[in-house]
CSV table of C-alpha atoms and ligand atoms in Angstrom, one decimal:
chain,number,residue,atom,x,y,z
A,29,MET,CA,0.0,0.0,0.0
A,30,GLY,CA,1.1,3.5,-0.7
A,31,VAL,CA,2.4,5.8,2.0
A,32,VAL,CA,2.7,9.5,1.7
A,33,SER,CA,5.1,11.3,4.0
A,34,SER,CA,5.7,15.0,4.2
A,35,LEU,CA,8.2,16.1,6.8
A,36,THR,CA,6.5,19.3,7.6
A,37,GLY,CA,5.0,18.8,11.0
A,38,ARG,CA,4.8,15.0,10.7
A,39,THR,CA,6.8,12.1,11.9
A,40,PRO,CA,9.5,11.1,9.4
A,41,VAL,CA,8.9,7.7,7.7
A,42,ALA,CA,11.5,5.0,7.4
A,43,PRO,CA,11.7,3.5,3.9
A,44,PRO,CA,11.4,-0.3,3.5
A,45,PRO,CA,14.8,-2.0,3.6
A,46,SER,CA,14.4,-3.5,0.2
A,47,VAL,CA,12.2,-3.2,-2.9
A,48,GLU,CA,12.0,-4.6,-6.4
A,49,VAL,CA,12.0,-1.3,-8.2
A,50,LEU,CA,13.3,2.0,-6.6
A,51,VAL,CA,12.3,5.1,-8.5
A,52,VAL,CA,14.2,8.3,-7.7
A,53,GLY,CA,12.3,11.5,-8.6
A,54,ALA,CA,8.5,12.0,-8.5
A,55,GLY,CA,8.2,14.4,-11.4
A,56,PRO,CA,6.0,13.3,-14.3
A,57,THR,CA,8.6,10.8,-15.5
A,58,GLY,CA,9.3,9.1,-12.1
A,59,SER,CA,5.7,9.0,-11.1
A,60,ALA,CA,4.6,7.5,-14.5
A,61,ALA,CA,7.4,4.9,-14.1
A,62,ALA,CA,6.1,4.0,-10.6
A,63,ILE,CA,2.5,3.8,-12.0
A,64,TRP,CA,3.4,1.4,-14.8
A,65,ALA,CA,5.7,-0.7,-12.6
A,66,ALA,CA,3.1,-0.9,-9.8
A,67,ARG,CA,0.3,-1.8,-12.3
A,68,ALA,CA,2.6,-4.6,-13.5
A,69,GLY,CA,2.5,-6.0,-10.0
A,70,LEU,CA,6.0,-5.0,-9.0
A,71,ASP,CA,7.0,-3.8,-5.5
A,72,VAL,CA,7.8,-0.1,-6.0
A,73,LEU,CA,9.2,2.6,-3.9
A,74,LEU,CA,9.0,6.2,-5.3
A,75,LEU,CA,11.2,8.8,-3.6
A,76,ASP,CA,11.5,12.6,-4.0
A,77,ALA,CA,13.8,15.0,-2.2
A,78,ALA,CA,11.1,17.7,-2.4
A,79,VAL,CA,8.0,17.9,-0.3
A,80,PHE,CA,4.9,17.8,-2.4
A,81,PRO,CA,3.1,19.7,-3.8
A,82,ARG,CA,6.3,21.2,-5.3
A,83,ASP,CA,6.8,23.6,-8.2
A,84,LYS,CA,9.0,22.9,-11.2
A,85,THR,CA,10.1,25.6,-13.6
A,86,CYS,CA,8.1,24.9,-16.7
A,87,GLY,CA,5.8,26.2,-19.4
A,88,ASP,CA,3.1,23.8,-18.1
A,89,GLY,CA,2.2,22.8,-21.6
A,90,LEU,CA,1.0,19.3,-22.3
A,91,THR,CA,1.3,18.5,-26.1
A,92,PRO,CA,-1.1,16.1,-27.7
A,93,ARG,CA,1.8,13.6,-27.4
A,94,ALA,CA,1.8,14.1,-23.6
A,95,MET,CA,-2.0,13.9,-23.6
A,96,ALA,CA,-1.8,10.5,-25.3
A,97,GLU,CA,0.3,9.3,-22.4
A,98,MET,CA,-2.0,11.0,-19.9
A,99,ASP,CA,-4.9,9.1,-21.5
A,100,ARG,CA,-2.9,5.8,-21.2
A,101,LEU,CA,-2.4,6.6,-17.5
A,102,GLY,CA,-6.1,7.3,-17.1
A,103,LEU,CA,-5.5,11.0,-16.4
A,104,GLY,CA,-6.4,12.5,-19.7
A,105,GLY,CA,-9.9,13.5,-18.6
A,106,TRP,CA,-8.5,15.1,-15.4
A,107,ALA,CA,-6.1,17.2,-17.5
A,108,ARG,CA,-8.8,18.3,-19.9
A,109,GLY,CA,-10.8,19.5,-16.9
A,110,HIS,CA,-8.1,22.1,-16.4
A,111,ALA,CA,-7.3,23.8,-19.7
A,112,THR,CA,-7.5,22.6,-23.3
A,113,ASN,CA,-6.0,23.9,-26.5
A,114,THR,CA,-6.7,23.0,-30.0
A,115,GLY,CA,-3.5,24.2,-31.7
A,116,LEU,CA,-0.9,26.8,-32.0
A,117,ARG,CA,-0.7,30.5,-33.0
A,118,LEU,CA,2.7,31.1,-34.4
A,119,MET,CA,3.9,34.7,-34.7
A,120,GLY,CA,6.9,36.6,-35.9
A,121,PHE,CA,8.5,38.4,-38.8
A,122,GLY,CA,5.3,40.4,-39.4
A,123,ARG,CA,3.2,37.2,-39.9
A,124,GLU,CA,0.8,35.1,-38.0
A,125,GLN,CA,-0.1,31.5,-38.7
A,126,VAL,CA,-2.9,29.7,-36.9
A,127,ILE,CA,-2.6,25.9,-37.0
A,128,ASP,CA,-4.6,23.2,-35.5
A,129,TRP,CA,-3.0,20.2,-33.8
A,130,PRO,CA,-2.8,17.6,-36.5
A,131,ASP,CA,-5.4,14.9,-36.6
A,132,ARG,CA,-3.0,12.0,-36.8
A,133,ALA,CA,-1.5,9.6,-34.3
A,134,PHE,CA,-2.2,11.8,-31.2
A,135,PRO,CA,-5.3,13.4,-29.6
A,136,THR,CA,-6.4,16.7,-31.2
A,137,THR,CA,-6.3,18.6,-28.0
A,138,GLY,CA,-3.4,19.6,-25.7
A,139,SER,CA,-3.6,21.0,-22.2
A,140,ALA,CA,-1.7,23.1,-19.7
A,141,VAL,CA,-1.7,22.5,-16.0
A,142,ARG,CA,0.5,24.2,-13.4
A,143,ARG,CA,3.2,21.8,-12.3
A,144,THR,CA,2.4,22.2,-8.6
A,145,VAL,CA,-0.9,20.5,-9.6
A,146,LEU,CA,0.1,18.2,-12.4
A,147,ASP,CA,3.0,16.5,-10.7
A,148,ASP,CA,1.1,16.0,-7.5
A,149,ARG,CA,-1.8,14.4,-9.4
A,150,ILE,CA,0.5,11.9,-11.2
A,151,ARG,CA,2.3,11.2,-8.0
A,152,ARG,CA,-1.0,10.4,-6.2
A,153,GLU,CA,-1.9,8.1,-9.0
A,154,ALA,CA,1.3,6.2,-8.4
A,155,ILE,CA,0.2,5.7,-4.7
A,156,THR,CA,-3.2,4.6,-5.9
A,157,ALA,CA,-1.5,2.1,-8.2
A,158,GLY,CA,0.2,0.6,-5.2
A,159,ALA,CA,3.6,2.3,-5.1
A,160,THR,CA,5.0,3.4,-1.7
A,161,MET,CA,5.9,7.1,-2.0
A,162,ILE,CA,8.0,9.1,0.4
A,163,ASP,CA,8.7,12.8,-0.2
A,164,GLY,CA,11.3,14.8,1.6
A,165,ALA,CA,13.6,11.7,0.9
A,166,ARG,CA,16.8,12.4,-1.0
A,167,VAL,CA,19.0,9.7,-2.5
A,168,THR,CA,22.5,10.7,-1.3
A,169,GLY,CA,24.6,7.7,-2.2
A,170,ILE,CA,24.8,4.5,-4.3
A,171,GLU,CA,26.1,1.1,-3.1
A,172,TYR,CA,27.4,-1.4,-5.7
A,173,ASP,CA,27.6,-5.1,-5.9
A,174,GLY,CA,30.1,-5.5,-8.8
A,175,ALA,CA,28.6,-3.7,-11.8
A,176,ARG,CA,25.1,-3.7,-10.3
A,177,VAL,CA,23.5,-1.2,-8.0
A,178,ALA,CA,22.8,-3.1,-4.7
A,179,ALA,CA,21.2,-0.3,-2.7
A,180,ALA,CA,20.6,3.4,-2.4
A,181,GLU,CA,21.5,5.6,0.5
A,182,VAL,CA,18.4,7.6,1.4
A,183,THR,CA,18.5,10.6,3.7
A,184,ILE,CA,15.2,11.6,5.3
A,185,ASP,CA,15.2,14.5,7.8
A,186,GLY,CA,18.9,14.0,8.5
A,187,ALA,CA,18.6,10.2,9.1
A,188,VAL,CA,20.4,7.9,6.6
A,189,HIS,CA,18.7,4.7,5.5
A,190,ARG,CA,19.8,1.9,3.2
A,191,VAL,CA,17.3,0.7,0.6
A,192,ALA,CA,18.3,-2.4,-1.4
A,193,CYS,CA,16.7,-2.7,-4.9
A,194,ARG,CA,16.7,-5.1,-7.9
A,195,VAL,CA,16.3,-2.2,-10.4
A,196,LEU,CA,16.9,1.5,-10.0
A,197,ILE,CA,15.0,4.0,-12.2
A,198,VAL,CA,16.6,7.4,-12.1
A,199,ALA,CA,14.1,10.2,-13.0
A,200,ASP,CA,15.8,13.0,-11.0
A,201,GLY,CA,15.5,15.7,-13.6
A,202,VAL,CA,17.8,18.0,-15.5
A,203,ARG,CA,20.7,18.1,-13.2
A,204,SER,CA,20.4,14.4,-12.3
A,205,PRO,CA,22.5,14.3,-9.2
A,206,VAL,CA,22.0,10.5,-8.9
A,207,GLY,CA,22.7,10.1,-12.6
A,208,ARG,CA,26.0,11.9,-12.1
A,209,MET,CA,26.9,9.5,-9.2
A,210,LEU,CA,26.3,6.7,-11.7
A,211,GLY,CA,28.5,8.4,-14.3
A,212,ARG,CA,26.1,10.3,-16.6
A,213,THR,CA,27.9,13.0,-18.6
A,214,TRP,CA,26.2,15.9,-20.5
A,215,HIS,CA,27.7,17.3,-23.7
A,216,ARG,CA,27.4,21.0,-23.7
A,217,ASP,CA,28.9,21.3,-27.2
A,218,THR,CA,25.5,20.4,-28.7
A,219,PRO,CA,22.6,22.9,-28.4
A,220,TYR,CA,20.9,23.3,-25.0
A,221,GLY,CA,18.3,25.6,-23.8
A,222,VAL,CA,18.0,28.3,-21.1
A,223,ALA,CA,14.4,29.1,-20.4
A,224,ALA,CA,12.4,31.2,-18.0
A,225,ARG,CA,8.7,31.4,-17.1
A,226,ALA,CA,6.4,33.5,-15.0
A,227,TYR,CA,2.6,33.6,-14.3
A,228,ILE,CA,0.5,36.7,-15.0
A,229,ALA,CA,-3.3,37.4,-15.0
A,230,SER,CA,-4.8,37.6,-18.4
A,231,ASP,CA,-8.3,38.3,-19.8
A,232,ARG,CA,-7.4,35.7,-22.4
A,233,HIS,CA,-6.6,33.0,-19.9
A,234,ASP,CA,-9.0,30.6,-21.6
A,235,ASP,CA,-7.9,31.3,-25.2
A,236,PRO,CA,-8.2,27.9,-27.0
A,237,ARG,CA,-4.7,28.2,-28.6
A,238,ILE,CA,-1.2,28.3,-27.2
A,239,SER,CA,0.9,31.0,-28.7
A,240,SER,CA,4.6,31.0,-29.8
A,241,HIS,CA,6.5,34.0,-30.9
A,242,LEU,CA,9.4,32.9,-33.1
A,243,GLU,CA,10.9,36.4,-33.4
A,244,LEU,CA,12.2,36.8,-29.9
A,245,ARG,CA,14.1,40.1,-29.4
A,246,ASP,CA,15.8,41.6,-26.3
A,247,ALA,CA,15.2,45.2,-25.2
A,248,ALA,CA,17.9,46.4,-27.5
A,249,GLY,CA,16.1,44.8,-30.5
A,250,THR,CA,18.6,42.0,-31.0
A,251,LEU,CA,17.1,38.9,-32.5
A,252,LEU,CA,17.7,35.8,-30.3
A,253,SER,CA,17.7,32.1,-31.3
A,254,GLY,CA,14.7,31.1,-29.2
A,255,TYR,CA,11.1,31.8,-28.8
A,256,GLY,CA,8.6,33.2,-26.5
A,257,TRP,CA,5.4,31.5,-25.4
A,258,ILE,CA,2.0,32.1,-23.8
A,259,PHE,CA,0.1,29.1,-22.6
A,260,PRO,CA,-3.4,29.9,-21.3
A,261,LEU,CA,-4.1,28.0,-18.0
A,262,GLY,CA,-7.9,28.7,-17.8
A,263,ASP,CA,-7.6,29.8,-14.2
A,264,GLY,CA,-7.4,33.5,-14.8
A,265,THR,CA,-3.7,33.4,-15.6
A,266,VAL,CA,-1.3,32.4,-18.4
A,267,ASN,CA,2.1,30.9,-18.2
A,268,ILE,CA,4.4,33.3,-20.1
A,269,GLY,CA,8.0,32.4,-20.9
A,270,ALA,CA,11.0,32.7,-23.2
A,271,GLY,CA,13.7,30.3,-24.0
A,272,SER,CA,16.9,30.6,-26.0
A,273,LEU,CA,19.2,28.1,-27.5
A,274,GLN,CA,23.0,28.0,-27.0
A,275,THR,CA,26.0,25.9,-27.2
A,276,ALA,CA,29.3,26.0,-25.2
A,277,ALA,CA,30.9,27.7,-28.3
A,278,ARG,CA,28.0,30.2,-28.7
A,279,PRO,CA,26.6,31.1,-25.3
A,280,ALA,CA,23.4,33.2,-25.2
A,281,ARG,CA,24.2,36.6,-23.9
A,282,ALA,CA,20.8,37.8,-22.8
A,283,PRO,CA,20.0,37.4,-19.1
A,284,MET,CA,16.7,35.7,-18.7
A,285,ARG,CA,14.9,38.0,-16.2
A,286,PRO,CA,15.1,41.2,-18.3
A,287,LEU,CA,14.4,39.3,-21.4
A,288,LEU,CA,11.2,37.9,-20.0
A,289,ALA,CA,10.2,41.3,-18.5
A,290,HIS,CA,10.6,42.8,-22.0
A,291,TYR,CA,8.6,40.0,-23.6
A,292,VAL,CA,5.8,40.5,-21.1
A,293,ASP,CA,5.7,44.2,-22.0
A,294,ARG,CA,5.6,43.4,-25.7
A,295,ARG,CA,2.6,41.0,-25.2
A,296,ARG,CA,0.7,43.0,-22.6
A,297,GLU,CA,-1.8,44.6,-25.0
A,298,ASP,CA,-2.6,41.8,-27.3
A,299,TRP,CA,-2.8,39.2,-24.5
A,300,GLU,CA,-4.7,41.6,-22.2
A,301,LEU,CA,-2.2,41.0,-19.4
A,302,THR,CA,-3.1,42.6,-16.1
A,303,GLY,CA,-1.0,43.1,-13.0
A,304,GLU,CA,2.6,42.0,-12.6
A,305,ALA,CA,4.3,38.8,-13.7
A,306,GLU,CA,4.9,36.5,-10.7
A,307,SER,CA,6.9,33.5,-9.7
A,308,PHE,CA,9.7,34.1,-12.2
A,309,ALA,CA,12.0,31.1,-12.5
A,310,SER,CA,14.6,29.9,-15.0
A,311,ALA,CA,16.4,26.7,-15.7
A,312,LEU,CA,18.8,24.9,-18.0
A,313,LEU,CA,17.6,22.4,-20.5
A,314,PRO,CA,19.9,19.6,-21.8
A,315,MET,CA,18.2,18.4,-24.9
A,316,GLY,CA,18.0,15.8,-27.6
A,317,GLY,CA,19.8,12.9,-25.9
A,318,ALA,CA,23.0,14.9,-25.5
A,319,VAL,CA,24.2,12.7,-22.6
A,320,GLU,CA,25.9,9.4,-22.2
A,321,GLY,CA,26.0,7.0,-19.3
A,322,VAL,CA,22.2,6.5,-19.3
A,323,ALA,CA,22.1,2.9,-18.1
A,324,GLY,CA,24.0,0.2,-16.3
A,325,ALA,CA,23.4,-3.4,-15.4
A,326,ASN,CA,20.3,-2.8,-13.4
A,327,TRP,CA,19.7,0.9,-13.6
A,328,ALA,CA,18.4,3.4,-16.2
A,329,LEU,CA,18.0,7.2,-16.5
A,330,VAL,CA,14.8,8.4,-18.0
A,331,GLY,CA,13.1,11.8,-18.8
A,332,ASP,CA,15.1,15.0,-18.3
A,333,ALA,CA,17.9,12.9,-16.6
A,334,ALA,CA,18.4,11.3,-20.0
A,335,ALA,CA,18.1,14.6,-21.8
A,336,CYS,CA,14.8,13.5,-23.4
A,337,VAL,CA,13.7,17.0,-24.4
A,338,ASN,CA,12.8,18.3,-27.9
A,339,PRO,CA,15.7,20.5,-29.0
A,340,LEU,CA,13.3,22.7,-31.0
A,341,ASN,CA,10.8,23.6,-28.3
A,342,GLY,CA,12.2,22.6,-25.0
A,343,GLU,CA,9.3,20.3,-24.2
A,344,GLY,CA,9.9,17.1,-22.3
A,345,ILE,CA,6.9,16.0,-20.3
A,346,ASP,CA,5.7,14.0,-23.2
A,347,TYR,CA,9.0,12.2,-23.6
A,348,GLY,CA,9.3,11.7,-19.9
A,349,LEU,CA,5.9,10.0,-19.6
A,350,GLU,CA,6.5,8.0,-22.8
A,351,GLY,CA,10.0,7.0,-21.8
A,352,ALA,CA,8.8,5.8,-18.4
A,353,ARG,CA,6.3,3.5,-20.1
A,354,LEU,CA,8.9,2.2,-22.5
A,355,LEU,CA,11.3,1.5,-19.8
A,356,VAL,CA,8.8,-0.4,-17.6
A,357,ASP,CA,7.7,-2.3,-20.8
A,358,LEU,CA,11.4,-3.3,-21.3
A,359,LEU,CA,11.7,-4.4,-17.7
A,360,THR,CA,8.6,-6.5,-17.7
A,361,ALA,CA,9.3,-8.0,-21.1
A,362,ARG,CA,12.9,-9.1,-20.2
A,363,GLY,CA,12.6,-9.5,-16.5
A,364,LEU,CA,14.1,-7.6,-13.6
A,365,GLY,CA,17.4,-9.4,-14.0
A,366,ALA,CA,17.9,-8.2,-17.6
A,367,ASP,CA,21.1,-6.1,-18.3
A,368,LEU,CA,20.1,-2.6,-19.3
A,369,THR,CA,23.6,-1.3,-20.1
A,370,ARG,CA,23.1,-1.5,-23.9
A,371,ALA,CA,19.4,-2.3,-24.1
A,372,TRP,CA,18.1,1.0,-22.7
A,373,PRO,CA,20.3,3.4,-24.7
A,374,LEU,CA,19.5,1.4,-27.9
A,375,LEU,CA,15.8,1.6,-27.2
A,376,LEU,CA,16.0,5.3,-26.6
A,377,SER,CA,18.0,5.9,-29.8
A,378,THR,CA,15.6,3.7,-31.8
A,379,HIS,CA,12.6,5.7,-30.7
A,380,TYR,CA,14.1,9.2,-30.6
A,381,GLY,CA,17.5,9.0,-32.5
A,382,PRO,CA,16.5,10.4,-35.9
A,383,SER,CA,14.2,13.1,-34.5
A,384,PHE,CA,16.6,14.3,-31.9
A,385,ALA,CA,19.6,14.2,-34.3
A,386,LEU,CA,17.8,16.3,-36.8
A,387,ALA,CA,16.3,18.6,-34.3
A,388,ARG,CA,19.8,19.1,-32.7
A,389,ARG,CA,21.2,20.1,-36.1
A,390,LEU,CA,18.4,22.6,-36.7
A,391,ALA,CA,18.8,23.9,-33.2
A,392,GLY,CA,22.5,24.3,-33.9
A,393,LEU,CA,21.7,26.3,-37.1
A,394,LEU,CA,19.4,28.5,-35.1
A,395,THR,CA,22.3,29.5,-32.9
A,396,LEU,CA,24.2,30.8,-36.0
A,397,PRO,CA,23.7,34.6,-36.0
A,398,ARG,CA,22.8,34.9,-39.7
A,399,PHE,CA,20.5,31.8,-40.0
A,400,LEU,CA,17.3,33.0,-38.2
A,401,PRO,CA,17.1,36.5,-39.8
A,402,ALA,CA,17.3,34.8,-43.2
A,403,ALA,CA,15.1,31.7,-42.6
A,404,GLY,CA,12.5,33.2,-40.2
A,405,PRO,CA,10.6,35.4,-42.7
A,406,VAL,CA,10.7,32.7,-45.4
A,407,GLY,CA,9.3,30.0,-43.0
A,408,MET,CA,6.6,32.3,-41.5
A,409,SER,CA,5.3,33.2,-45.0
A,410,SER,CA,4.4,29.6,-45.8
A,411,GLN,CA,1.4,27.9,-44.3
A,412,ALA,CA,2.6,24.5,-45.5
A,413,LEU,CA,6.1,25.0,-43.9
A,414,MET,CA,4.6,26.2,-40.7
A,415,THR,CA,2.1,23.3,-40.6
A,416,ALA,CA,5.1,20.9,-40.9
A,417,ALA,CA,6.9,23.0,-38.3
A,418,VAL,CA,4.0,22.6,-35.8
A,419,ARG,CA,4.2,18.8,-36.1
A,420,VAL,CA,8.0,19.0,-35.5
A,421,MET,CA,7.9,21.6,-32.8
A,422,GLY,CA,5.0,19.9,-31.1
A,423,ASN,CA,6.7,16.5,-30.9
A,424,LEU,CA,4.0,15.2,-33.2
A,425,VAL,CA,6.0,13.3,-35.8
A,426,THR,CA,6.0,9.6,-35.1
A,427,GLU,CA,8.0,6.6,-36.4
A,428,GLN,CA,4.8,5.4,-38.0
A,429,ASP,CA,4.0,8.5,-40.0
A,430,THR,CA,4.2,7.7,-43.7
A,431,ASP,CA,3.3,11.0,-45.3
A,432,LEU,CA,5.9,13.4,-46.8
A,433,VAL,CA,6.7,15.2,-43.6
A,434,GLY,CA,7.1,12.0,-41.6
A,435,ARG,CA,9.3,10.3,-44.3
A,436,THR,CA,11.5,13.3,-44.9
A,437,TRP,CA,11.9,13.9,-41.1
A,438,ARG,CA,13.0,10.3,-40.6
A,439,ALA,CA,15.3,10.1,-43.6
A,440,VAL,CA,17.0,13.4,-42.9
A,441,GLY,CA,17.1,12.5,-39.2
A,442,ARG,CA,18.9,9.2,-39.9
A,443,GLY,CA,21.4,11.0,-42.0
A,444,ALA,CA,22.0,13.5,-39.2
A,445,GLU,CA,22.3,10.6,-36.8
A,446,ARG,CA,25.0,9.0,-39.0
A,447,ILE,CA,27.1,12.1,-39.1
A,448,ASP,CA,26.8,12.9,-35.4
A,449,ARG,CA,30.3,12.8,-33.8
A,450,ARG,CA,28.8,11.0,-30.7
A,451,PRO,CA,25.9,8.6,-30.8
A,452,LEU,CA,22.8,9.9,-29.0
A,453,PHE,CA,22.5,8.6,-25.4
A,454,GLY,CA,25.9,7.0,-25.9
A,455,ALA,CA,24.2,4.1,-27.7
A,456,SER,CA,26.4,1.9,-29.8
A,457,GLY,CA,25.9,-1.2,-31.9
B,522,LIG,C1,11.3,27.2,-18.5
B,522,LIG,C2,11.0,25.8,-18.9
B,522,LIG,C3,9.8,25.6,-19.6
B,522,LIG,C4,9.4,24.3,-20.0
B,522,LIG,N1,8.2,24.1,-20.6
B,522,LIG,C5,7.7,22.9,-20.9
B,522,LIG,C6,6.4,22.7,-21.4
B,522,LIG,O1,5.6,23.7,-21.6
B,522,LIG,N2,6.0,21.5,-21.7
B,522,LIG,C7,6.9,20.4,-21.6
B,522,LIG,O2,6.5,19.3,-21.9
B,522,LIG,N3,8.1,20.5,-21.0
B,522,LIG,C8,8.5,21.8,-20.7
B,522,LIG,N4,9.8,21.9,-20.1
B,522,LIG,C9,10.6,20.7,-19.8
B,522,LIG,C10,9.9,20.0,-18.6
B,522,LIG,O3,9.9,20.8,-17.5
B,522,LIG,C11,10.7,18.7,-18.3
B,522,LIG,O4,11.0,18.0,-19.5
B,522,LIG,C12,10.0,17.8,-17.3
B,522,LIG,O5,9.9,18.5,-16.0
B,522,LIG,C13,10.8,16.5,-17.1
B,522,LIG,O6,10.2,15.8,-16.0
B,522,LIG,P1,11.1,14.8,-15.1
B,522,LIG,O7,10.1,14.1,-14.3
B,522,LIG,O8,12.0,14.0,-15.9
B,522,LIG,O9,11.9,15.7,-14.2
B,522,LIG,P2,11.5,16.8,-13.0
B,522,LIG,O10,10.1,17.2,-13.3
B,522,LIG,O11,12.6,17.8,-12.9
B,522,LIG,O12,11.5,15.9,-11.7
B,522,LIG,C14,12.7,15.4,-11.1
B,522,LIG,C15,12.4,15.2,-9.6
B,522,LIG,O13,13.6,14.5,-9.0
B,522,LIG,C16,13.7,15.0,-7.7
B,522,LIG,N5,15.1,14.7,-7.3
B,522,LIG,C17,16.2,15.3,-7.8
B,522,LIG,N6,17.3,14.8,-7.1
B,522,LIG,C18,16.9,13.9,-6.2
B,522,LIG,C19,17.5,13.0,-5.3
B,522,LIG,N7,18.8,13.0,-5.1
B,522,LIG,N8,16.7,12.2,-4.5
B,522,LIG,C20,15.4,12.2,-4.7
B,522,LIG,N9,14.7,13.0,-5.5
B,522,LIG,C21,15.4,13.8,-6.3
B,522,LIG,C22,13.4,16.5,-7.8
B,522,LIG,O14,13.0,17.0,-6.5
B,522,LIG,C23,12.2,16.5,-8.8
B,522,LIG,O15,10.9,16.4,-8.2
B,522,LIG,C24,10.2,23.2,-19.7
B,522,LIG,C25,11.4,23.4,-19.0
B,522,LIG,C26,11.8,24.6,-18.6
B,522,LIG,C27,13.1,24.8,-17.9
């Protein structure tokens, strides 16, 4: 049975001494993994260092791909009860294109739910599914038995506990402290994002479309490689944010807080923004599988920890939810004793390799100072190009898509994958 512990004003809970599956991190990825593992009848312990409900810096957007996973989890109706959107309004370079979510492999509506609410709901579903959950519980060490992880050291309210496990699922987010203990490395020479969000009251809080501005400029008018967004939350507010792409060789120069303040000013009139922007927060975004060391004999990194974020839009909840399901499917198909060292990076690169390789290349082009000013106006003037871009930016191209966009995306993606200096996710063979 599930246990919820919060340290505030309550007696700390001791974790069980051993479990079959230990999941670190109760963001969407970890909680989804715990749900699937518990539903498969496994004995699951889900831990998070934070006390829930906790915030996570995010645009709060659930793409149709994320909604497909929410539906699988049985939470789609719940999400649609918050905010729904039917597509994207793309703006920039003097143009506007309004594009519906494609009617293909995924639902035709997206959603947007504050992460304080979304993550707590998925976490509670994990408890309902039978996982034991302890929040305020940080994994602070790893104990090995040869190449396998034998146990995790878990610190709760200053007390250190040992939890033995057969499999360790690491869903500890972008900085992945546990992944780093296990040897994960992140390659900053490929594009990564820096993004910031805030909340602000808006009379258009229930607008049926999310909005992306592809011509993002700082207060001095300099064009940046990134985009601004407004995601209506249906609760009187919108999530407003901006993200820019960079690489170690071409770092973005604009500090995020003034950039976002400027963006809010620019959007104030058309989005009927009232009051001041609140809860500003920014974060880094490793993207497109630009990590290696994502698995070992009996452990695997998933979600942001494995850099499963779309390099063109910074979205990763969908890949986190999907990756969690794929990982548990792999574990249940092969058994808990299966060696994940090669199997998991190979599975990740089979599913995401071509898309991420190509998106990384495009993101790299966008960091070149002359590319965006030349390509932006051309792209925005074509409804066909932008319709294709929405599928790409919305994580909506699948391996099964056989139309021109799907075939081109995959073929060019495979080419990009072949010329990548390092294989994505460190996968080989
Ligand atoms: C500004 C911004 C905007 C974004 N907008 C969107 C968007 O609109 N849509 C979208 O799909 N994606 C968006 N993303 C990306 C999205 O936020 C991530 O892809 C998503 O949060 C990944 O979920 P996760 O569960 O893998 O990691 P997280 O949600 O980060 O969860 C990781 C959890 O691990 C816990 N943890 C860490 N270390 C330990 C430890 N040692 N022991 C125990 N627990 C630990 C943390 O407390 C945390 O709760 C955005 C990101 C940024 C920065």
